[in-house]
Short mmCIF file of C-alpha atoms in Angstrom, two decimals:
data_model
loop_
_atom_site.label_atom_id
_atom_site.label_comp_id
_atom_site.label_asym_id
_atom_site.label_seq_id
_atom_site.Cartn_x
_atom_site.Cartn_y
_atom_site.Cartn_z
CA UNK A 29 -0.04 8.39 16.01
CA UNK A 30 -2.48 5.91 17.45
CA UNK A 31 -6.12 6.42 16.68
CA UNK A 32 -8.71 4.74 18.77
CA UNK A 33 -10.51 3.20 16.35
CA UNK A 34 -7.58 0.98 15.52
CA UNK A 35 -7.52 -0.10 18.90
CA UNK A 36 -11.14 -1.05 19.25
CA UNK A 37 -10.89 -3.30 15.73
CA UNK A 38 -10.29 -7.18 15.53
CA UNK A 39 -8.37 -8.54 13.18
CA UNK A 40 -11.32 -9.56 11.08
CA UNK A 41 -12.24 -6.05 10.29
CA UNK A 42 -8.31 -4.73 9.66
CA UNK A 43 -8.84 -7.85 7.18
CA UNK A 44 -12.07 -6.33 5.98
CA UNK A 45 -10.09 -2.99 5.57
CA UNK A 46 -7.55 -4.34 3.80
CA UNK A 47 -9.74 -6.21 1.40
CA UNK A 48 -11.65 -2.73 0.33
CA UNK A 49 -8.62 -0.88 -0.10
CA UNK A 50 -7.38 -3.33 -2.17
CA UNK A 51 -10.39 -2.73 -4.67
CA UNK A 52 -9.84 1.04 -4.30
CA UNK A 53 -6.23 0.63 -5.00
CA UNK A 54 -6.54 -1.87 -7.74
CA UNK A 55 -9.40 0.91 -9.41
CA UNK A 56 -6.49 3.71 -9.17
CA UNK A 57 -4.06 1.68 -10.72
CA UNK A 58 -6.29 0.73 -13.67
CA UNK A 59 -7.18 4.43 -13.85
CA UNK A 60 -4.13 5.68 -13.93
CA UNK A 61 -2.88 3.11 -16.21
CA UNK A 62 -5.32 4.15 -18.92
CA UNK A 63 -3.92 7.72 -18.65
CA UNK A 64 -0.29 6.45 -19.56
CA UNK A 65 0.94 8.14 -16.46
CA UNK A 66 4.36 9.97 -15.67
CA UNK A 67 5.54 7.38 -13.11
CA UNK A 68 8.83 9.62 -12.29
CA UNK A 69 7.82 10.02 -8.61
CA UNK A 70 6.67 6.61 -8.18
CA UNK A 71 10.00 5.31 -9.15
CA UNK A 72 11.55 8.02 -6.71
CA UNK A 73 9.90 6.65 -4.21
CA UNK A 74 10.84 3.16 -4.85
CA UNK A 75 14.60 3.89 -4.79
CA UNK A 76 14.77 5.60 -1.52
CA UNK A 77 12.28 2.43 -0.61
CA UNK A 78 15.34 0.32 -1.53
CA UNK A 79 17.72 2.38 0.83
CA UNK A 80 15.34 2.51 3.67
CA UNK A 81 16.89 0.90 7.01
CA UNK A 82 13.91 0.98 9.35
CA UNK A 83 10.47 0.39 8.98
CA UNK A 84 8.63 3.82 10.05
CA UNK A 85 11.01 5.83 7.38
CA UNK A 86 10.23 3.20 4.83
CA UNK A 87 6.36 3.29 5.90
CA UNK A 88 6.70 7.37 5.73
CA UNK A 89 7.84 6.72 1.71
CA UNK A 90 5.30 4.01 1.20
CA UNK A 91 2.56 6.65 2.48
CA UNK A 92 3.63 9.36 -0.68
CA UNK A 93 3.97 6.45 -3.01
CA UNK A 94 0.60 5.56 -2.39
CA UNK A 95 -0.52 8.71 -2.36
CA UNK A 96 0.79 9.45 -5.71
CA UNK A 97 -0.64 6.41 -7.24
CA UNK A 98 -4.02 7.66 -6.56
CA UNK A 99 -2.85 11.65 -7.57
CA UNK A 100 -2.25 9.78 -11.00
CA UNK A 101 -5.53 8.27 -11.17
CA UNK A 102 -7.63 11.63 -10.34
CA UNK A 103 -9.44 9.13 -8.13
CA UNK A 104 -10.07 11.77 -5.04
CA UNK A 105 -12.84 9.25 -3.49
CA UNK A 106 -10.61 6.40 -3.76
CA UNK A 107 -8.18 7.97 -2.10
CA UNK A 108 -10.44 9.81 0.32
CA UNK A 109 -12.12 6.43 1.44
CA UNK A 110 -8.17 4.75 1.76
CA UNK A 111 -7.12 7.09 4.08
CA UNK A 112 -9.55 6.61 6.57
CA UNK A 113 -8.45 2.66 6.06
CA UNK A 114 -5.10 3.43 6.26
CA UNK A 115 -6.35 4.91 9.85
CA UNK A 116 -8.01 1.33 10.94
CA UNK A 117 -5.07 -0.93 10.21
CA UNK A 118 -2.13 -0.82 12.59
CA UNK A 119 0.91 -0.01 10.82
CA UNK A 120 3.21 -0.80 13.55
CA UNK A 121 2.56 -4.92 12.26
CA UNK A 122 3.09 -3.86 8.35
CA UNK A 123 6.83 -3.81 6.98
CA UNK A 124 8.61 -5.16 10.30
CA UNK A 125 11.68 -6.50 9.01
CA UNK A 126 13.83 -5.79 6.01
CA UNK A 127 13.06 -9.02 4.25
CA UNK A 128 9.18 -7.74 4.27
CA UNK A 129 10.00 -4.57 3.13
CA UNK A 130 12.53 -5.82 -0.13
CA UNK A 131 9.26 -7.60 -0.83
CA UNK A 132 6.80 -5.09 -0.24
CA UNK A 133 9.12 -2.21 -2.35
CA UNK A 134 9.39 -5.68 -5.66
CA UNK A 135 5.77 -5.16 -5.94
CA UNK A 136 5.87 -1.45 -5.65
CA UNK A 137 8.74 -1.88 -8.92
CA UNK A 138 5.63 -4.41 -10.38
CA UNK A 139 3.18 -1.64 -9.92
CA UNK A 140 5.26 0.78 -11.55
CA UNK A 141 6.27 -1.48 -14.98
CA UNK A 142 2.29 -1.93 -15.40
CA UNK A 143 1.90 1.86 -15.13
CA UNK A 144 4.62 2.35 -17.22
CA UNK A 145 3.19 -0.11 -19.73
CA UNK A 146 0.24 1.28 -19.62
CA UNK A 147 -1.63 -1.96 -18.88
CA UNK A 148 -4.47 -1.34 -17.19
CA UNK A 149 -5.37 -5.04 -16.38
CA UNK A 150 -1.94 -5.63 -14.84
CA UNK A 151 -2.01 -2.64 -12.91
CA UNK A 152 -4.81 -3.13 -11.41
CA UNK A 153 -3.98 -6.92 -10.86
CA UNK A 154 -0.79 -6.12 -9.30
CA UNK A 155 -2.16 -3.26 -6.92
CA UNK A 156 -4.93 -5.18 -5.91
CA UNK A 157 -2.08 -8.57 -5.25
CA UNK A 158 0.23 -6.10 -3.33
CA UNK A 159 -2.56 -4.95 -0.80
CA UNK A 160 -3.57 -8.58 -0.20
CA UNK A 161 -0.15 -9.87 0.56
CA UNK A 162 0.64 -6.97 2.94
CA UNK A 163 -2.50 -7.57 4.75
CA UNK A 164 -1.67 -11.47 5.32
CA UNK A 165 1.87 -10.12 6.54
CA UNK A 166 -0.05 -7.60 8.76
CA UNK A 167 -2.10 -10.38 10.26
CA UNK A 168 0.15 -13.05 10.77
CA UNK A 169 2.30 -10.46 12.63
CA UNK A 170 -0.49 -9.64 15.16
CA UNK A 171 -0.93 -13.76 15.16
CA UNK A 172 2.90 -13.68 16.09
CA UNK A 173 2.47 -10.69 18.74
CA UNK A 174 -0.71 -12.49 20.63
CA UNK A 175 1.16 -15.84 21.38
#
């Protein structure tokens, strides 16, 4: 589903999208951390991450792992506020090829330990890393599509 405000956005405000989520998603993680969370659906979602052949299935999974993450951290405004970002980045450029999403799903897995280990720091640290980097792939894929 396209939505017209995605079309109507440069890339230097998907990169400002990306940069707020990443502080909303680094917030859930910490949050979530501190409540030593049940991670048991996160890591569901990470294995059938790892078994995912095409990018709009894996970005499906990614969606309810996400999802989750915040559903853990009882942060409803965080997670309120990222799906309306989720709505002004173009999707189509995130995950394209396998190799990007082995990579994406390894810091999903990094995510998940610092839950697990109920280290708040690292959670956050990790969530807030994994946004970034997915946002540089995201741009240097519409760099890639515009030449």
């Amino acid at each position: 589903m396209e939505n017209k405000l995605q079309l109507d956005l440069g890339v230097d405000k998907i990169i400002e999208s990306f940069e707020v989520r990443s502080v909303l998603e680094g917030n859930a993680a910490f949050r979530a951390a501190l409540t030593k969370p049940d991670t048991q659906k996160l890591e569901e979602y990470v294995k059938l991450m790892d078994r995912c052949k095409s990018g709009p299935e894996f970005l499906e999974i990614n969606l309810k792992f996400h999802k989750e993450l915040f559903r853990l951290s009882d942060a409803t405004t965080h997670a309120e506020l990222v799906e309306i970002l989720w709505d002004r980045i173009p999707l189509e450029n995130v995950a394209t090829t396998q190799e990007d999403r082995l990579r994406i799903n390894d810091e999903h897995k990094a995510i998940v330990e610092a839950l697990k280990d109920a280290d708040a720091n690292r959670s956050e640290l990790v969530a807030k890393q994994h946004v970034l980097h997915v946002m540089a792939d995201c741009v240097d894929h519409i760099y890639e599509i515009k030449q």
